[in-house]
Coordinates of C-alpha atoms in Angstrom, one line a residue:
Chain V
X1 CA 0.0 0.0 0.0
X2 CA 2.9 2.3 0.7
X3 CA 3.6 3.0 -3.0
X4 CA 0.0 4.0 -3.6
X5 CA -1.7 7.4 -3.3
X6 CA -3.1 8.3 0.1
X7 CA -1.3 5.5 2.0
X8 CA -1.9 7.4 5.2
X9 CA -5.6 6.9 4.9
X10 CA -5.2 3.1 5.4
X11 CA -2.8 3.7 8.3
X12 CA -5.2 6.1 9.9
X13 CA -8.1 3.7 9.5
X14 CA -6.2 0.9 11.1
X15 CA -5.0 3.2 14.0
X16 CA -8.5 4.5 14.7
X17 CA -9.9 1.0 15.1
X18 CA -11.4 0.6 18.5
X19 CA -10.3 -2.2 20.8
X20 CA -13.2 -4.1 22.2
X21 CA -12.9 -6.7 24.9
X22 CA -16.2 -8.6 25.6
X23 CA -16.9 -9.2 29.2
X24 CA -16.8 -12.8 30.4
X25 CA -15.6 -14.6 27.3
X26 CA -15.1 -14.2 23.6
X27 CA -11.9 -12.9 22.0
X28 CA -10.9 -9.3 22.0
X29 CA -11.5 -7.5 18.7
X30 CA -10.5 -4.3 17.1
X31 CA -13.5 -2.8 15.3
X32 CA -13.2 -0.1 12.6
X33 CA -14.4 3.2 14.0
X34 CA -16.3 4.0 10.9
X35 CA -17.8 2.2 7.9
X36 CA -15.5 1.9 4.9
X37 CA -15.8 5.2 3.1
X38 CA -15.9 5.6 -0.6
X39 CA -12.4 7.1 -0.6
X40 CA -11.1 4.1 1.3
X41 CA -13.0 1.6 -0.9
X42 CA -11.5 3.2 -4.1
X43 CA -8.0 3.0 -2.6
X44 CA -8.5 -0.7 -1.7
X45 CA -10.0 -1.6 -5.0
X46 CA -7.0 0.1 -6.8
X47 CA -4.5 -1.6 -4.4
X48 CA -6.0 -5.0 -5.3
X49 CA -5.8 -4.0 -9.0
X50 CA -9.5 -4.8 -9.2
X51 CA -10.5 -4.9 -12.9
X52 CA -13.6 -3.2 -14.2
X53 CA -16.8 -5.1 -13.6
X54 CA -18.3 -7.1 -16.6
X55 CA -20.5 -5.1 -18.9
X56 CA -23.6 -7.1 -18.2
X57 CA -23.2 -7.9 -14.5
X58 CA -20.8 -7.6 -11.6
X59 CA -18.8 -9.7 -9.3
X60 CA -18.3 -7.3 -6.3
X61 CA -19.5 -3.8 -7.0
X62 CA -22.9 -2.9 -8.5
X63 CA -21.6 -0.3 -11.0
X64 CA -24.8 -0.8 -12.9
X65 CA -26.8 1.2 -10.5
X66 CA -26.5 4.7 -12.0
X67 CA -26.1 6.2 -8.5
X68 CA -23.4 3.9 -7.3
X69 CA -20.6 6.1 -6.0
X70 CA -17.8 3.6 -7.0
X71 CA -16.9 3.8 -10.7
X72 CA -14.0 2.3 -12.7
X73 CA -12.4 5.0 -14.9
X74 CA -11.4 3.1 -18.0
X75 CA -9.1 5.8 -19.3
X76 CA -7.2 6.2 -16.1
X77 CA -7.4 2.5 -15.3
X78 CA -8.4 3.2 -11.7
X79 CA -11.5 3.3 -9.5
X80 CA -13.0 6.6 -8.6
X81 CA -15.8 8.2 -6.5
X82 CA -17.3 11.6 -6.6
X83 CA -15.4 14.0 -4.4
X84 CA -18.6 15.0 -2.6
X85 CA -19.1 11.4 -1.5
X86 CA -15.5 10.5 -0.6
X87 CA -16.3 10.6 3.1
X88 CA -19.6 8.9 2.8
X89 CA -19.8 5.2 3.5
X90 CA -19.4 3.0 0.4
X91 CA -22.4 1.1 -0.8
X92 CA -23.1 -1.1 -3.8
X93 CA -20.5 -3.7 -2.6
X94 CA -21.9 -7.2 -2.3
X95 CA -21.0 -9.6 0.5
X96 CA -18.2 -11.2 -1.4
X97 CA -16.8 -7.8 -2.2
X98 CA -17.1 -6.7 1.4
X99 CA -15.1 -9.8 2.4
X100 CA -12.4 -9.0 -0.1
X101 CA -12.0 -5.4 1.0
X102 CA -11.7 -6.6 4.6
X103 CA -9.1 -9.2 3.7
X104 CA -7.1 -6.4 2.0
X105 CA -7.1 -4.7 5.4
X106 CA -6.1 -7.9 7.1
X107 CA -9.5 -7.9 8.6
X108 CA -12.8 -9.8 8.3
X109 CA -16.5 -9.1 8.6
X110 CA -18.0 -9.4 12.1
X111 CA -20.4 -12.2 13.1
X112 CA -23.8 -11.0 14.0
X113 CA -23.1 -11.9 17.6
X114 CA -19.9 -9.9 17.7
X115 CA -21.7 -7.0 16.1
X116 CA -24.4 -7.0 18.7
X117 CA -21.8 -7.1 21.5
X118 CA -19.7 -4.2 20.3
X119 CA -22.8 -2.2 19.3
X120 CA -24.2 -2.6 22.9
X121 CA -20.8 -2.4 24.5
X122 CA -21.6 -5.7 26.0
X123 CA -24.8 -4.6 27.6
X124 CA -27.3 -7.1 26.3
X125 CA -30.4 -5.3 27.4
X126 CA -29.5 -2.1 25.6
X127 CA -31.9 -1.1 22.9
X128 CA -29.8 1.2 20.7
X129 CA -26.0 1.8 20.5
X130 CA -26.5 5.1 22.4
X131 CA -28.7 3.5 25.1
X132 CA -32.4 3.3 25.5
X133 CA -33.5 6.8 24.5
X134 CA -35.7 6.8 21.4
X135 CA -34.1 7.5 18.0
X136 CA -34.2 10.9 16.4
X137 CA -32.5 12.5 13.4
X138 CA -30.0 14.1 15.6
X139 CA -28.7 10.7 16.7
X140 CA -28.7 8.7 13.4
X141 CA -29.4 8.8 9.7
X142 CA -32.5 6.8 9.1
X143 CA -36.1 7.1 7.9
X144 CA -35.2 9.3 4.9
X145 CA -34.4 12.2 7.2
X146 CA -31.4 13.1 5.1
X147 CA -32.4 11.6 1.7
X148 CA -29.3 9.5 1.3
X149 CA -26.0 8.6 3.1
X150 CA -24.2 11.1 5.2
X151 CA -20.5 11.5 5.8
X152 CA -19.1 9.2 8.5
X153 CA -18.5 10.8 11.8
X154 CA -21.4 13.2 11.5
X155 CA -23.3 11.8 14.5
X156 CA -22.0 11.2 18.0
X157 CA -20.0 7.9 18.4
X158 CA -20.9 5.2 20.9
X159 CA -19.2 5.2 24.2
X160 CA -16.4 3.1 22.9
X161 CA -15.9 5.3 19.8
X162 CA -17.8 3.7 17.0
X163 CA -19.7 5.9 14.5
X164 CA -22.9 5.1 12.5
X165 CA -23.4 1.8 14.3
X166 CA -27.1 2.6 13.9
X167 CA -28.1 4.1 10.6
X168 CA -26.4 5.5 7.5
X169 CA -25.8 2.1 6.0
X170 CA -26.5 -1.4 7.2
X171 CA -23.5 -3.6 7.7
X172 CA -22.8 -7.0 6.2
X173 CA -22.1 -9.7 8.7
X174 CA -20.3 -13.0 8.2
X175 CA -23.2 -15.2 9.1
X176 CA -26.0 -16.7 7.0
X177 CA -29.4 -15.3 7.8
X178 CA -30.8 -18.8 8.1
X179 CA -28.7 -21.8 8.7
X180 CA -28.5 -24.4 6.0
X181 CA -29.0 -23.4 2.4
X182 CA -29.9 -19.8 2.6
X183 CA -28.1 -17.4 0.2
X184 CA -29.0 -14.5 2.5
X185 CA -26.4 -12.9 4.8
X186 CA -27.2 -11.1 8.0
X187 CA -27.3 -7.3 7.8
X188 CA -27.2 -5.2 11.0
X189 CA -27.6 -1.6 11.9
X190 CA -30.3 0.1 9.9
X191 CA -29.8 2.5 7.1
X192 CA -30.7 6.0 5.8
X193 CA -34.0 4.8 4.2
X194 CA -34.9 2.2 6.7
X195 CA -37.3 2.8 9.6
X196 CA -36.4 3.2 13.3
X197 CA -37.0 -0.5 14.0
X198 CA -33.8 -1.3 12.1
X199 CA -31.8 0.8 14.5
X200 CA -32.4 -1.5 17.4
X201 CA -29.3 -3.6 18.2
X202 CA -31.4 -6.8 18.3
X203 CA -32.9 -6.3 14.8
X204 CA -31.4 -8.2 11.9
X205 CA -32.4 -8.5 8.4
X206 CA -31.3 -10.9 5.7
X207 CA -30.2 -9.9 2.2
X208 CA -29.1 -12.1 -0.7
X209 CA -25.3 -11.8 -0.5
X210 CA -24.9 -11.5 -4.3
X211 CA -26.4 -8.0 -4.3
X212 CA -24.6 -4.7 -4.0
X213 CA -27.4 -2.5 -2.6
X214 CA -28.0 1.1 -1.8
X215 CA -28.4 0.5 2.0
X216 CA -25.5 -1.9 2.9
X217 CA -21.9 -1.2 3.6
X218 CA -19.2 -2.8 5.7
X219 CA -17.3 -2.4 9.0
X220 CA -14.1 -4.5 9.2
X221 CA -13.0 -6.2 12.5
X222 CA -9.7 -7.6 13.4
X223 CA -9.2 -10.5 15.9
X224 CA -6.6 -9.5 18.5
Chain Q
X1 CA -59.4 -6.4 -7.9
X2 CA -58.1 -9.3 -9.9
X3 CA -57.1 -12.3 -7.9
X4 CA -56.3 -15.6 -9.6
X5 CA -55.3 -18.1 -6.9
X6 CA -52.9 -20.8 -7.9
X7 CA -53.3 -23.7 -5.4
X8 CA -49.8 -25.1 -5.9
X9 CA -48.1 -22.0 -4.5
X10 CA -49.4 -22.5 -0.9
X11 CA -48.6 -26.2 -0.8
X12 CA -46.4 -27.3 2.1
X13 CA -44.1 -24.8 3.7
X14 CA -42.9 -23.4 0.4
X15 CA -44.3 -20.0 -0.4
X16 CA -44.1 -18.8 -4.0
X17 CA -41.9 -15.8 -4.6
X18 CA -43.6 -12.6 -5.7
X19 CA -42.9 -9.8 -8.2
X20 CA -44.0 -6.2 -7.7
X21 CA -44.5 -5.1 -11.3
X22 CA -44.9 -1.4 -11.9
X23 CA -44.4 1.3 -14.5
X24 CA -41.6 3.7 -13.6
X25 CA -42.6 6.2 -10.9
X26 CA -45.8 4.5 -10.0
X27 CA -45.2 3.5 -6.4
X28 CA -43.1 0.4 -6.6
X29 CA -40.6 1.7 -4.0
X30 CA -43.5 2.4 -1.7
X31 CA -44.9 -1.1 -2.2
X32 CA -41.4 -2.6 -1.8
X33 CA -40.9 -0.8 1.5
X34 CA -44.4 -1.6 2.6
X35 CA -44.0 -5.4 2.2
X36 CA -40.6 -5.3 3.8
X37 CA -41.9 -3.3 6.8
X38 CA -42.5 -6.7 8.3
X39 CA -39.5 -8.9 9.2
X40 CA -40.6 -12.1 7.4
X41 CA -40.7 -10.6 3.9
X42 CA -37.7 -9.5 1.7
X43 CA -38.1 -7.7 -1.6
X44 CA -35.1 -7.3 -3.9
X45 CA -34.9 -4.0 -5.7
X46 CA -34.9 -4.5 -9.4
X47 CA -32.5 -7.4 -9.9
X48 CA -33.1 -7.3 -13.7
X49 CA -32.9 -3.5 -14.1
X50 CA -30.6 -2.1 -11.5
X51 CA -28.0 -4.9 -11.3
X52 CA -27.4 -5.3 -15.0
X53 CA -27.8 -2.9 -17.9
X54 CA -28.8 -5.8 -20.1
X55 CA -32.5 -5.7 -19.4
X56 CA -32.7 -1.9 -19.6
X57 CA -31.2 -2.1 -23.1
X58 CA -33.7 -4.5 -24.3
X59 CA -36.7 -3.1 -22.4
X60 CA -40.1 -3.6 -24.1
X61 CA -38.6 -6.3 -26.4
X62 CA -41.0 -9.2 -26.5
X63 CA -39.7 -12.5 -25.0
X64 CA -42.3 -15.3 -25.0
X65 CA -42.5 -18.4 -23.0
X66 CA -41.3 -20.3 -26.1
X67 CA -38.2 -18.2 -26.0
X68 CA -37.1 -19.7 -22.7
X69 CA -34.2 -22.1 -23.1
X70 CA -33.2 -24.2 -20.1
X71 CA -29.6 -24.1 -20.9
X72 CA -29.1 -20.5 -22.1
X73 CA -32.2 -19.1 -20.5
X74 CA -32.7 -17.0 -23.7
X75 CA -30.9 -16.9 -27.0
X76 CA -29.7 -13.3 -26.4
X77 CA -28.1 -14.4 -23.1
X78 CA -25.8 -16.8 -24.9
X79 CA -22.8 -14.4 -24.8
X80 CA -23.4 -13.4 -21.2
X81 CA -22.3 -16.2 -18.9
X82 CA -21.9 -14.0 -15.9
X83 CA -25.4 -12.7 -16.2
X84 CA -26.9 -16.2 -16.7
X85 CA -25.1 -17.2 -13.5
X86 CA -26.6 -14.2 -11.7
X87 CA -30.1 -15.1 -13.0
X88 CA -29.8 -18.8 -12.0
X89 CA -28.6 -17.8 -8.5
X90 CA -31.5 -15.3 -8.3
X91 CA -33.9 -18.2 -9.2
X92 CA -32.3 -20.4 -6.6
X93 CA -32.6 -17.6 -4.0
X94 CA -36.3 -17.0 -4.9
X95 CA -36.8 -20.7 -4.7
X96 CA -35.9 -20.6 -1.0
X97 CA -39.0 -18.5 -0.3
X98 CA -41.0 -20.2 2.4
X99 CA -43.9 -19.4 4.7
X100 CA -41.7 -17.9 7.4
X101 CA -39.5 -16.0 5.0
X102 CA -41.2 -14.9 1.8
X103 CA -38.9 -13.5 -0.8
X104 CA -39.7 -11.5 -3.9
X105 CA -38.5 -8.6 -6.1
X106 CA -39.8 -5.5 -7.7
X107 CA -39.2 -4.6 -11.3
X108 CA -40.2 -1.8 -13.7
X109 CA -38.6 -3.3 -16.8
X110 CA -40.0 -6.7 -17.4
X111 CA -43.3 -5.9 -19.1
X112 CA -42.2 -7.3 -22.5
X113 CA -40.8 -10.4 -20.9
X114 CA -43.6 -11.8 -18.8
X115 CA -44.1 -14.8 -21.0
X116 CA -40.5 -15.7 -20.7
X117 CA -40.6 -14.9 -17.0
X118 CA -43.4 -17.4 -16.4
X119 CA -41.2 -20.1 -17.9
X120 CA -38.1 -19.0 -16.0
X121 CA -40.0 -18.7 -12.6
X122 CA -43.1 -20.8 -13.0
X123 CA -44.6 -20.3 -9.5
X124 CA -44.1 -16.5 -9.4
X125 CA -47.0 -14.4 -8.1
X126 CA -47.4 -10.9 -9.4
X127 CA -48.5 -7.8 -7.7
X128 CA -49.3 -5.3 -10.4
X129 CA -49.2 -1.7 -9.3
X130 CA -51.3 0.8 -11.1
X131 CA -51.4 4.6 -10.7
X132 CA -53.2 7.5 -12.3
X133 CA -51.2 7.9 -15.6
X134 CA -51.2 11.7 -15.2
X135 CA -49.4 11.2 -11.9
X136 CA -46.9 8.8 -13.5
X137 CA -46.3 11.3 -16.4
X138 CA -45.7 14.1 -13.9
X139 CA -43.3 12.1 -11.8
X140 CA -41.3 10.7 -14.8
X141 CA -40.9 14.2 -16.2
X142 CA -39.6 15.5 -12.9
X143 CA -37.3 12.5 -12.3
X144 CA -34.9 13.3 -15.1
X145 CA -34.7 9.6 -15.9
X146 CA -36.3 9.5 -19.4
X147 CA -32.9 9.1 -21.1
X148 CA -31.7 6.5 -18.6
X149 CA -34.8 4.5 -19.4
X150 CA -34.4 5.2 -23.2
X151 CA -38.0 6.2 -23.7
X152 CA -37.3 8.1 -26.9
X153 CA -35.8 5.1 -28.6
X154 CA -37.9 2.3 -27.2
X155 CA -41.4 3.6 -26.7
X156 CA -42.5 5.1 -30.0
X157 CA -42.1 1.9 -32.2
X158 CA -44.1 -0.1 -29.6
X159 CA -46.8 2.5 -29.4
X160 CA -47.0 2.8 -33.2
X161 CA -47.6 -0.9 -33.4
X162 CA -50.4 -0.6 -30.9
X163 CA -52.0 2.6 -32.2
X164 CA -50.9 3.0 -35.8
X165 CA -51.0 6.5 -37.4
X166 CA -51.2 8.4 -34.1
X167 CA -50.4 12.1 -34.7
X168 CA -47.9 13.2 -32.2
X169 CA -47.5 16.7 -30.6
X170 CA -44.8 18.7 -32.2
X171 CA -41.2 17.8 -31.1
X172 CA -39.7 20.3 -28.7
X173 CA -42.9 21.1 -26.9
X174 CA -43.6 20.2 -23.3
X175 CA -46.6 18.2 -24.4
X176 CA -44.3 16.0 -26.6
X177 CA -42.5 14.5 -23.6
X178 CA -45.7 14.1 -21.6
X179 CA -47.2 12.3 -24.6
X180 CA -44.2 10.0 -24.8
X181 CA -44.5 9.0 -21.2
X182 CA -48.2 8.4 -21.6
X183 CA -47.4 6.2 -24.6
X184 CA -45.1 4.2 -22.3
X185 CA -47.9 3.8 -19.8
X186 CA -50.2 2.5 -22.5
X187 CA -47.7 0.1 -24.0
X188 CA -46.8 -1.4 -20.7
X189 CA -50.4 -1.7 -19.6
X190 CA -51.2 -3.5 -22.9
X191 CA -48.3 -5.9 -22.4
X192 CA -49.3 -6.6 -18.8
X193 CA -52.9 -7.2 -19.8
X194 CA -51.8 -9.7 -22.5
X195 CA -49.4 -11.6 -20.4
X196 CA -50.4 -11.7 -16.7
X197 CA -53.2 -14.2 -17.2
X198 CA -51.0 -17.3 -16.6
X199 CA -49.7 -15.9 -13.3
X200 CA -51.4 -15.7 -10.0
X201 CA -51.7 -12.0 -9.8
X202 CA -53.3 -9.2 -8.0
X203 CA -53.8 -5.6 -9.0
X204 CA -52.8 -3.0 -6.5
X205 CA -53.8 0.7 -7.0
X206 CA -51.6 3.2 -5.2
X207 CA -54.6 5.3 -4.3
X208 CA -56.2 2.4 -2.4
X209 CA -53.6 2.7 0.4
X210 CA -54.5 6.4 0.8
X211 CA -58.2 5.9 0.7
X212 CA -58.4 3.0 3.1
X213 CA -54.9 1.9 4.3
X214 CA -56.1 -1.0 6.4
X215 CA -58.2 -2.5 3.6
X216 CA -55.6 -2.0 1.0
X217 CA -53.0 -3.6 3.2
X218 CA -55.2 -6.6 4.1
X219 CA -55.8 -7.3 0.4
X220 CA -52.1 -7.1 -0.3
X221 CA -51.2 -9.4 2.5
X222 CA -54.0 -11.9 1.8
X223 CA -52.5 -12.3 -1.7
X224 CA -49.1 -13.1 -0.1
X225 CA -50.8 -15.6 2.3
X226 CA -50.1 -13.3 5.3
X227 CA -52.0 -11.4 7.9
X228 CA -51.5 -7.6 7.9
X229 CA -48.6 -6.8 10.3
X230 CA -48.8 -3.9 12.8
X231 CA -45.5 -2.6 11.6
X232 CA -47.0 -2.3 8.1
X233 CA -49.9 -0.3 9.4
X234 CA -47.4 2.0 11.3
X235 CA -45.5 2.3 8.0
X236 CA -48.6 3.5 6.2
X237 CA -49.5 6.0 8.8
X238 CA -46.0 7.4 9.0
X239 CA -45.0 7.4 5.3
X240 CA -48.2 8.7 3.9
X241 CA -48.3 11.5 6.4
X242 CA -45.4 13.5 5.2
X243 CA -43.2 14.1 2.1
X244 CA -39.5 13.9 2.7
X245 CA -36.3 12.3 1.4
X246 CA -34.7 11.7 -2.0
X247 CA -36.0 10.8 -5.4
X248 CA -36.9 7.2 -4.4
X249 CA -38.2 8.0 -1.0
X250 CA -41.4 6.3 0.1
X251 CA -42.2 9.2 2.4
X252 CA -44.9 10.8 0.3
X253 CA -48.0 12.4 1.7
X254 CA -51.0 10.9 0.0
X255 CA -52.0 14.4 -1.1
X256 CA -48.7 14.6 -3.0
X257 CA -49.1 11.1 -4.4
X258 CA -52.6 11.9 -5.7
X259 CA -52.5 15.5 -6.6
X260 CA -48.9 16.7 -7.3
X261 CA -49.5 16.2 -11.0
X262 CA -52.1 19.0 -10.9
X263 CA -49.4 21.5 -9.9
X264 CA -46.7 20.2 -12.2
X265 CA -48.4 19.4 -15.5
X266 CA -49.6 22.1 -17.8
X267 CA -53.1 22.0 -19.4
X268 CA -51.4 21.1 -22.7
X269 CA -49.5 18.2 -21.1
X270 CA -52.7 16.9 -19.4
X271 CA -54.5 17.1 -22.8
X272 CA -51.6 15.2 -24.5
X273 CA -51.8 12.4 -21.9
X274 CA -55.6 12.1 -22.2
X275 CA -55.4 12.1 -26.0
X276 CA -53.0 9.2 -25.9
X277 CA -55.3 7.3 -23.6
X278 CA -58.4 8.1 -25.7
X279 CA -56.6 7.0 -28.9
X280 CA -56.0 3.6 -27.5
X281 CA -59.4 3.2 -25.8
X282 CA -61.2 0.1 -26.9
X283 CA -62.2 -3.4 -25.9
X284 CA -58.6 -4.3 -25.0
X285 CA -57.5 -1.1 -23.5
X286 CA -59.6 0.6 -20.8
X287 CA -58.2 3.9 -19.6
X288 CA -60.2 3.5 -16.4
X289 CA -58.2 0.4 -15.7
X290 CA -55.1 2.5 -15.9
X291 CA -56.5 4.5 -13.1
X292 CA -57.5 7.5 -15.2
X293 CA -61.0 8.1 -16.3
X294 CA -59.8 10.2 -19.3

């Protein structure tokens, strides 16, 4: 990564990860303080020399959604995102793409159980990452209050320093939504267009992992 | 109301997947969010239109059931191995729909391919969303997406086949684009009327949810084999009460849904829309069925 543009961005992202030690069992984790931003996603895709997506489909990034912030610039042979969205969380990345980006960072996706523990700071009865107070647009980006994603770090972090755990984008988790044959993966955390119910720590939804959608991003974790 | 119950879909624990089929800007996002307001339903957003450009490029092209090929899916998909793989995986995913987890998708671009779709996904149930064509025209014109959907190239030949010799408004006038969108409404309505018969299907009018939200929701849920969920009623109360959010937001006050076209369309545009509907009126095309008593 050192020979690429903006190497400090990756270093900073790694340094800002939050150490989380679950009470009474489970391994310690470092959790990315923010969702992967568009700027970081572009950097990682370039670092992996990720080729353009096929003309009639995609493997990792849904570039066929006309609003997708991640684009391959064929002339420059590199990935790009609009400057105005650089600090917004990256969407349009499917579950396999999310795993790849994590691997590039030496990380992985969290399991749903890990996600719930760090979202609640290991307080199982907690309703939302900020506590039990009801949601509002000053706390999180949900329910179309902002009409789209917002830059990471806009809302107050959790007490351990995690941003956008509730709202902005949902977060791919490692697990299958249903055990067995399901192609759906667990998504946690609510999103800019989803209602307040999705902000609750206990709420999960399933999404076909093949899809890069407008409401799902990723937060890497590292086992300590 | 048009319900054609297919007994096989409710057999065992399997639950047939569903399709929310709608013209652009006629409420499919609202329906998508409404069905997903409950935790046991998932609806994929336009897997054919927003995850591949292929189906946008051949929108309104007619694919019949006889065109379905088990190996290649369709002859025009022969060069697109990645897309075929995506579609097969989609079919497998939809095939996992069951009574406790009903899976479906919404689409705006499959009107010409319903015959093929029936062969590709035989058990599919279809929720067909209809909205006042004047409201559709108004919303499409304001969306700025006519070029993305290629109306100028794709719609006129299909409309000409349906209504030969129709004299269009002069190019460059505001009525011209309104007329073009109205033609799209008519073409897609005709395609749906011709092709939906073999599917278990149910017609949903966007206005129904404003006029009597509970009754509209109960009919929708009954078609999916479900009871109305309290979260869905809360969704209707909340999202029909206020307008906010971006282009695809489902927060739209029912006044805006029903009446915004009156503010945004000129008299000439309304007249152009109604002229298109009248020109096609006949035994096969009923403008009132399109939600507009022109």
